[in-house]
PDB file of C-alpha atoms in Angstrom:
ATOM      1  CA  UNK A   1      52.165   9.917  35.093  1.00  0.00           C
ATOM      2  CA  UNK A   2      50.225   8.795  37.754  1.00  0.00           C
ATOM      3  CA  UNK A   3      52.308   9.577  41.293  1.00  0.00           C
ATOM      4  CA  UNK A   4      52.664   8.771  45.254  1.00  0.00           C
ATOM      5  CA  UNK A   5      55.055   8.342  47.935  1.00  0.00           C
ATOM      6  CA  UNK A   6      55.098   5.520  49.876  1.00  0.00           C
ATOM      7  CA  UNK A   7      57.058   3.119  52.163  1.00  0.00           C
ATOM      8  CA  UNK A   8      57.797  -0.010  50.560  1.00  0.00           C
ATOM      9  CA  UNK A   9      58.642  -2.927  52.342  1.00  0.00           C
ATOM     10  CA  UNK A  10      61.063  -5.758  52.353  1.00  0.00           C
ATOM     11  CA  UNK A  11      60.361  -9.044  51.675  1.00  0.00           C
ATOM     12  CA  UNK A  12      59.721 -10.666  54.818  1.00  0.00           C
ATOM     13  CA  UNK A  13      57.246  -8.004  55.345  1.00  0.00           C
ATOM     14  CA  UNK A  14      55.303  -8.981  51.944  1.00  0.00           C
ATOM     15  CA  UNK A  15      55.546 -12.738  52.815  1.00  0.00           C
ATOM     16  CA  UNK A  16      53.562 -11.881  56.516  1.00  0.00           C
ATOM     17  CA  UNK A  17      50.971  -9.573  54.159  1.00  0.00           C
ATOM     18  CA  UNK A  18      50.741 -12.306  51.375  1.00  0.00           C
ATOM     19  CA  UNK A  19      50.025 -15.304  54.135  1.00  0.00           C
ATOM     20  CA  UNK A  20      47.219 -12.334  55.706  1.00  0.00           C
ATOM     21  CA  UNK A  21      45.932 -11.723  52.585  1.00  0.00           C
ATOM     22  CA  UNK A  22      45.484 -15.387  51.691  1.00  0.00           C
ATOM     23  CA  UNK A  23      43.478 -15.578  55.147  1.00  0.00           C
ATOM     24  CA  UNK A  24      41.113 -12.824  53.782  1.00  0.00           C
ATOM     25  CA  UNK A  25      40.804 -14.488  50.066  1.00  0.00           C
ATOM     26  CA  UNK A  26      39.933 -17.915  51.668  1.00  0.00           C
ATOM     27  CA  UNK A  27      36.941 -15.870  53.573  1.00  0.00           C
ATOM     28  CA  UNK A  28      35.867 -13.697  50.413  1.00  0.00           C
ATOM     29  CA  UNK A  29      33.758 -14.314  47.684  1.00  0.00           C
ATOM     30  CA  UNK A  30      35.777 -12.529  45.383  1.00  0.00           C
ATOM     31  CA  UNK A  31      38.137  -9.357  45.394  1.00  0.00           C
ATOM     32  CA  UNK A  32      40.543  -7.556  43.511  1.00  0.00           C
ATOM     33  CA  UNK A  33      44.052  -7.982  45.685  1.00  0.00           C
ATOM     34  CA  UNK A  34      47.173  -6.243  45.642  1.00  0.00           C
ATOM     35  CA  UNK A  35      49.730  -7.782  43.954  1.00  0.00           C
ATOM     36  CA  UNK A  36      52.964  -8.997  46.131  1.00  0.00           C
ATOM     37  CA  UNK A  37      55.146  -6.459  44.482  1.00  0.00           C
ATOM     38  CA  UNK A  38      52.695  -3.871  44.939  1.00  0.00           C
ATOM     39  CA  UNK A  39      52.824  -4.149  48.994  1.00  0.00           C
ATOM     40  CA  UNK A  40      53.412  -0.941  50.406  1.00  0.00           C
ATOM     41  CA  UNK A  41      52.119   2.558  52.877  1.00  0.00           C
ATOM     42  CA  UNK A  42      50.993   5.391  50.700  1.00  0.00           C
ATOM     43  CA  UNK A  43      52.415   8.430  52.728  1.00  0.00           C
ATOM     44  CA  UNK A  44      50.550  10.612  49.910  1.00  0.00           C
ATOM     45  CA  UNK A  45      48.656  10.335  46.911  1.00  0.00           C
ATOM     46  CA  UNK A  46      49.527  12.833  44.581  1.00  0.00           C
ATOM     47  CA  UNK A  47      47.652  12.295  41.388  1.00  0.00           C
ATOM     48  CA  UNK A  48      48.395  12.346  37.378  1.00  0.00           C
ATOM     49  CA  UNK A  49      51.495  14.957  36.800  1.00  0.00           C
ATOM     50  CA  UNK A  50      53.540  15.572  33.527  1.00  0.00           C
ATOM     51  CA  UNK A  51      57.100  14.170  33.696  1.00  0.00           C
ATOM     52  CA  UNK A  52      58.562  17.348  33.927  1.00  0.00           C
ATOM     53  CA  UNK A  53      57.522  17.170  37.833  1.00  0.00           C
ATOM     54  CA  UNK A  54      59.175  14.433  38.689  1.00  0.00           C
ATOM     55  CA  UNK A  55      61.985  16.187  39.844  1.00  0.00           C
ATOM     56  CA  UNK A  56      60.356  18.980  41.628  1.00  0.00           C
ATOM     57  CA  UNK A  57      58.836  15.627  43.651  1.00  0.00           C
ATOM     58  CA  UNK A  58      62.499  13.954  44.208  1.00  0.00           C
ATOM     59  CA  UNK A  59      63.563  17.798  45.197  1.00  0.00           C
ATOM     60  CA  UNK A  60      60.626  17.175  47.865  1.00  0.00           C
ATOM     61  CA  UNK A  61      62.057  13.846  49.120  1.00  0.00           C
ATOM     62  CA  UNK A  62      65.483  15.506  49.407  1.00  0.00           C
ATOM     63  CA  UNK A  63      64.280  18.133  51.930  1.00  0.00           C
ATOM     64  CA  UNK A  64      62.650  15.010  53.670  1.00  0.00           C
ATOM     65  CA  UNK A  65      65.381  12.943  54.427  1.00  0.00           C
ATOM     66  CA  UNK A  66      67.036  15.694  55.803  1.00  0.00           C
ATOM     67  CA  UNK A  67      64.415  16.663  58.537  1.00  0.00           C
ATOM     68  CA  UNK A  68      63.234  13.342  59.409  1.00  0.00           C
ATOM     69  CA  UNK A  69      64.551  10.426  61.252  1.00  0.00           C
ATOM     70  CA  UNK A  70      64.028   7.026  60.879  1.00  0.00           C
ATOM     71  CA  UNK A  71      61.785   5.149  63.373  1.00  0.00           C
ATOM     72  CA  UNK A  72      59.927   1.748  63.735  1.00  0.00           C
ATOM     73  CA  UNK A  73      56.043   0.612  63.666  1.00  0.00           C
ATOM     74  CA  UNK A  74      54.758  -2.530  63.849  1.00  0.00           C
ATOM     75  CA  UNK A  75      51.814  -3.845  62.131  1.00  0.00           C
ATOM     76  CA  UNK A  76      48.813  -5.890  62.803  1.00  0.00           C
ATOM     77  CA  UNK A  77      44.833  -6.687  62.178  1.00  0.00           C
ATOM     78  CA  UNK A  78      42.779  -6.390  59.447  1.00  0.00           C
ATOM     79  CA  UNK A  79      40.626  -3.456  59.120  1.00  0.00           C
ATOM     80  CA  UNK A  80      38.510  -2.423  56.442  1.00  0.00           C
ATOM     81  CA  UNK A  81      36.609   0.686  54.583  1.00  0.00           C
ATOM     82  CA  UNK A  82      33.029  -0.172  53.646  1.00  0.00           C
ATOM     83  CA  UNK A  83      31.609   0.759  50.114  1.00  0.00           C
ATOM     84  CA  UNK A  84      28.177  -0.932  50.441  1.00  0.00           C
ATOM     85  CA  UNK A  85      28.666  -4.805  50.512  1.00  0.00           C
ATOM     86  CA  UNK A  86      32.377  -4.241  49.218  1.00  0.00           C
ATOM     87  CA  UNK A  87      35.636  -3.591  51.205  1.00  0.00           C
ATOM     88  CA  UNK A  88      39.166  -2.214  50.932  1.00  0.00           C
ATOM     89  CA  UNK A  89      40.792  -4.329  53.359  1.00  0.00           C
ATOM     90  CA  UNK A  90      44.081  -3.235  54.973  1.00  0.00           C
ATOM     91  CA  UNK A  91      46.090  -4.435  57.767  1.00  0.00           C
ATOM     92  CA  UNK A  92      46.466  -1.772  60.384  1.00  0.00           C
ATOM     93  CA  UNK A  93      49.466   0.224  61.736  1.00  0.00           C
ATOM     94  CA  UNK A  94      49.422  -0.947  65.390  1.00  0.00           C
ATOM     95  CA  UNK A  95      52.289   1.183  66.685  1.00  0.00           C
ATOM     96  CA  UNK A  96      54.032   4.487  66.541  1.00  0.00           C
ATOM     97  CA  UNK A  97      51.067   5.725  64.527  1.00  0.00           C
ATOM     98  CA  UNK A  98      51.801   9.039  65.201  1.00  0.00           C
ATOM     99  CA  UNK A  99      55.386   9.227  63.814  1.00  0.00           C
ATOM    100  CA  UNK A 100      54.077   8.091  60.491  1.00  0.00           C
ATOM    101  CA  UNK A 101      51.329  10.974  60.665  1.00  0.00           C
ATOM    102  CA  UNK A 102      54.310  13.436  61.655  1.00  0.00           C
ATOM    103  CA  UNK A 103      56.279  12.077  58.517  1.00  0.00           C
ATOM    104  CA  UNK A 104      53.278  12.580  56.312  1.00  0.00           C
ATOM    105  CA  UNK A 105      52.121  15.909  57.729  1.00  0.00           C
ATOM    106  CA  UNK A 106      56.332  16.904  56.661  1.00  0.00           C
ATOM    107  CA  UNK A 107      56.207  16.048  53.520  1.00  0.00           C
ATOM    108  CA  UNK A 108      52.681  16.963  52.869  1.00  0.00           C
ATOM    109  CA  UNK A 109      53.988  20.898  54.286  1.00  0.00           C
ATOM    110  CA  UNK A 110      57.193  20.328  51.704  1.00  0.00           C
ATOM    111  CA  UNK A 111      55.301  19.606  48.617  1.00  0.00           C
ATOM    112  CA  UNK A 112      53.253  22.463  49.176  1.00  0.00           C
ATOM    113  CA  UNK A 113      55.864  24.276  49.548  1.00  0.00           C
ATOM    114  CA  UNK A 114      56.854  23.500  46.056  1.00  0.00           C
ATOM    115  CA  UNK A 115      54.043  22.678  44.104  1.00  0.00           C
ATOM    116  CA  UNK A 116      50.227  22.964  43.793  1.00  0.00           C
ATOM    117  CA  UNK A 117      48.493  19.438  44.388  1.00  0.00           C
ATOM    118  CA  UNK A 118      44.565  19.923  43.999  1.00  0.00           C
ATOM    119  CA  UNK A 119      43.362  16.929  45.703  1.00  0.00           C
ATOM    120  CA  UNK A 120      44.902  15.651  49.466  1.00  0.00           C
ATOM    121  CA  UNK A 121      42.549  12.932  50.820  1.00  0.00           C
ATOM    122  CA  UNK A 122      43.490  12.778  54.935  1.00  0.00           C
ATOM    123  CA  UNK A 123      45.576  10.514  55.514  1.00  0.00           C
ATOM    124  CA  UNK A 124      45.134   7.142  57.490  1.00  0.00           C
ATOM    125  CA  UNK A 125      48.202   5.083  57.729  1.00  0.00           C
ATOM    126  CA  UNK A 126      47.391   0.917  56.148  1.00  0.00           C
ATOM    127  CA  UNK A 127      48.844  -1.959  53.971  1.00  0.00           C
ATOM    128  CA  UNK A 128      45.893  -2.299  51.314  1.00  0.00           C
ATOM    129  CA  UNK A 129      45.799  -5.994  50.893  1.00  0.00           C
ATOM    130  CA  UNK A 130      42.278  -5.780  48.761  1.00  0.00           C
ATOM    131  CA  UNK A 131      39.554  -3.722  46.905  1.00  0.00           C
ATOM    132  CA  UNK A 132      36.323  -4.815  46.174  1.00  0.00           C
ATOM    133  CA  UNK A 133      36.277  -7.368  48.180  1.00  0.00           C
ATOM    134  CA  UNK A 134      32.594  -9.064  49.285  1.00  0.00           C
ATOM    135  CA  UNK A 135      33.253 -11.572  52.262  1.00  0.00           C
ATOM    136  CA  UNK A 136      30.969 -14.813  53.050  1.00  0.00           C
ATOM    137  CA  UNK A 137      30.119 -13.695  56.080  1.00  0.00           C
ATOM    138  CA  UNK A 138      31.200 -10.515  57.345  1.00  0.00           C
ATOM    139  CA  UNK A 139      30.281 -11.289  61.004  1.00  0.00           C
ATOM    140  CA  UNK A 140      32.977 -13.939  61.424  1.00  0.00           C
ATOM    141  CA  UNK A 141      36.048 -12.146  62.204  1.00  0.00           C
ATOM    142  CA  UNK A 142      39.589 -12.400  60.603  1.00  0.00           C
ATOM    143  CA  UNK A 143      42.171 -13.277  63.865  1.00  0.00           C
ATOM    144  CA  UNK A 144      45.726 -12.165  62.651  1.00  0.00           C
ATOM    145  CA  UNK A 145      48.254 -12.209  64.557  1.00  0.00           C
ATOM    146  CA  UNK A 146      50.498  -8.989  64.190  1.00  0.00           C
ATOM    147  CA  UNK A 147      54.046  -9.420  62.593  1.00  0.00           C
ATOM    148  CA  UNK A 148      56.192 -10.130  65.177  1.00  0.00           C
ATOM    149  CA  UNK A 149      59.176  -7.828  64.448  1.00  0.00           C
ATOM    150  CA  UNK A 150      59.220  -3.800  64.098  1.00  0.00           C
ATOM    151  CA  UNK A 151      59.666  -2.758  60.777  1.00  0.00           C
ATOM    152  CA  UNK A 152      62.591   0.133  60.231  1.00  0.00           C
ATOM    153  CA  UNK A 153      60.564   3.225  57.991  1.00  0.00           C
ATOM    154  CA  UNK A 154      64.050   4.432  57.103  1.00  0.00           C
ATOM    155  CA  UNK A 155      63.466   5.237  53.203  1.00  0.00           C
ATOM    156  CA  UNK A 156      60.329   6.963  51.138  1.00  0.00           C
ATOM    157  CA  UNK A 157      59.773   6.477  47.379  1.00  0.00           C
ATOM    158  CA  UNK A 158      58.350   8.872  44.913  1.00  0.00           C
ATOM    159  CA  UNK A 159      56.399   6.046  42.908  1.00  0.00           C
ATOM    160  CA  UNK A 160      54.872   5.564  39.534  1.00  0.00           C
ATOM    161  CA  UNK A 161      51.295   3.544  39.258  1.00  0.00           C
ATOM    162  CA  UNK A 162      50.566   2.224  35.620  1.00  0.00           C
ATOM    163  CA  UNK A 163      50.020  -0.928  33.807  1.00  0.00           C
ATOM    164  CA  UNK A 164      51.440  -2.869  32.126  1.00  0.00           C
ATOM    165  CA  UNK A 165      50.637  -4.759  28.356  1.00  0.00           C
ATOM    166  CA  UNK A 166      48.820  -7.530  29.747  1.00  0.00           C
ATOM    167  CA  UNK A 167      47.001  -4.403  31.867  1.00  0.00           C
ATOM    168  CA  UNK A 168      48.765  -5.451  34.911  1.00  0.00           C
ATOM    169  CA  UNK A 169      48.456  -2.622  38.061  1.00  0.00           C
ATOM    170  CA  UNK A 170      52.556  -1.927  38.829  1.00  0.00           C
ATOM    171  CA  UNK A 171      53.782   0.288  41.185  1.00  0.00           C
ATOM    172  CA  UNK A 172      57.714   1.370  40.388  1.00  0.00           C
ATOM    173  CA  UNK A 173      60.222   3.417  42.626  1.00  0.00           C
ATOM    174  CA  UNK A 174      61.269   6.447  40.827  1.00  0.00           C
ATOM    175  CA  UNK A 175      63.302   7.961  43.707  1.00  0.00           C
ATOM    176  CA  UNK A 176      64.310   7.158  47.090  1.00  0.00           C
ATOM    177  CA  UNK A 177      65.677   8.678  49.677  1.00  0.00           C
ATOM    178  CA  UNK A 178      66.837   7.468  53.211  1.00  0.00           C
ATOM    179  CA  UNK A 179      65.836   9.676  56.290  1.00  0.00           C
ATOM    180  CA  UNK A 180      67.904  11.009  58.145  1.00  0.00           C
ATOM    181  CA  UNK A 181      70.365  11.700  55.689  1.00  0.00           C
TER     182      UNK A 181
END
């Protein structure tokens, strides 16, 4: 099973990241986009693990909800990792960036308190609208405006990546929890 927590969002959050992410396909060439479903914040990528983990994982998001509190961010621009002429194009966390690296530095401490996890990429909090994507012209900038609410990170999901029969990327909540409880 392929495994990672993550903040999922609702879906007025998805529509603002669909109507962003249509902004970036009308500018692109071509991509490989995330799915409307799929929207959400990995808090940590945890890899392929044998079913029999899954619990020690939801045992992980237990401890978490009880030693973390909810808080808000807000979110905003498009940003970007380069691979050569092809992007991964994200829309940034534009405030309270640090709470998220707190709640990701927690868990990260929890599941290593419980299990071995070889591989733990740093973590830099984004909303993935896009892989693979080559843009027209990448000197012409994207102007987004940021969603104009703050978005409650009150819950974190211990989530399955697979695909479907028509080979379909799907993320599914396993387990959630809600902080602060």
């Amino acid at each position: 099973m392929r495994l990672f927590f993550a903040i999922n969002f609702d879906e007025k959050v998805k529509d603002y990241l669909s109507e962003v992410q249509a902004l970036v396909r009308s500018s692109a060439l071509k991509g490989n986009y995330t799915l409307y479903d799929n929207f959400h914040l990995t808090l940590r990528f945890l890899g392929e693990f044998p079913e029999s983990d899954v619990d020690i994982f939801c045992d992980c998001l237990d401890e978490l909800a009880t030693s973390a509190k909810p808080f808000k961010i807000k979110i905003g621009d498009i940003g970007s990792f380069n691979r050569k002429d092809k992007h991964i194009v994200y829309v940034d966390v534009l405030e309270n960036k640090e709470d998220l690296y707190k709640l990701a530095k927690k868990l990260n401490e929890i599941i290593d308190n419980h299990i071995e996890v070889e591989d733990k990429p740093p973590f830099k909090p984004h909303i993935t609208l896009g892989r693979e994507v080559v843009f027209r012209n990448t000197l012409e900038p994207l102007n987004v405006l940021p969603y104009p609410y703050p978005i409650l990170v009150d819950e974190v999901s211990l989530m399955l990546s697979s695909r479907n029969k028509h080979n379909v990327l799907t993320y599914t909540p396993l387990y959630t929890v809600k902080l602060g409880e």
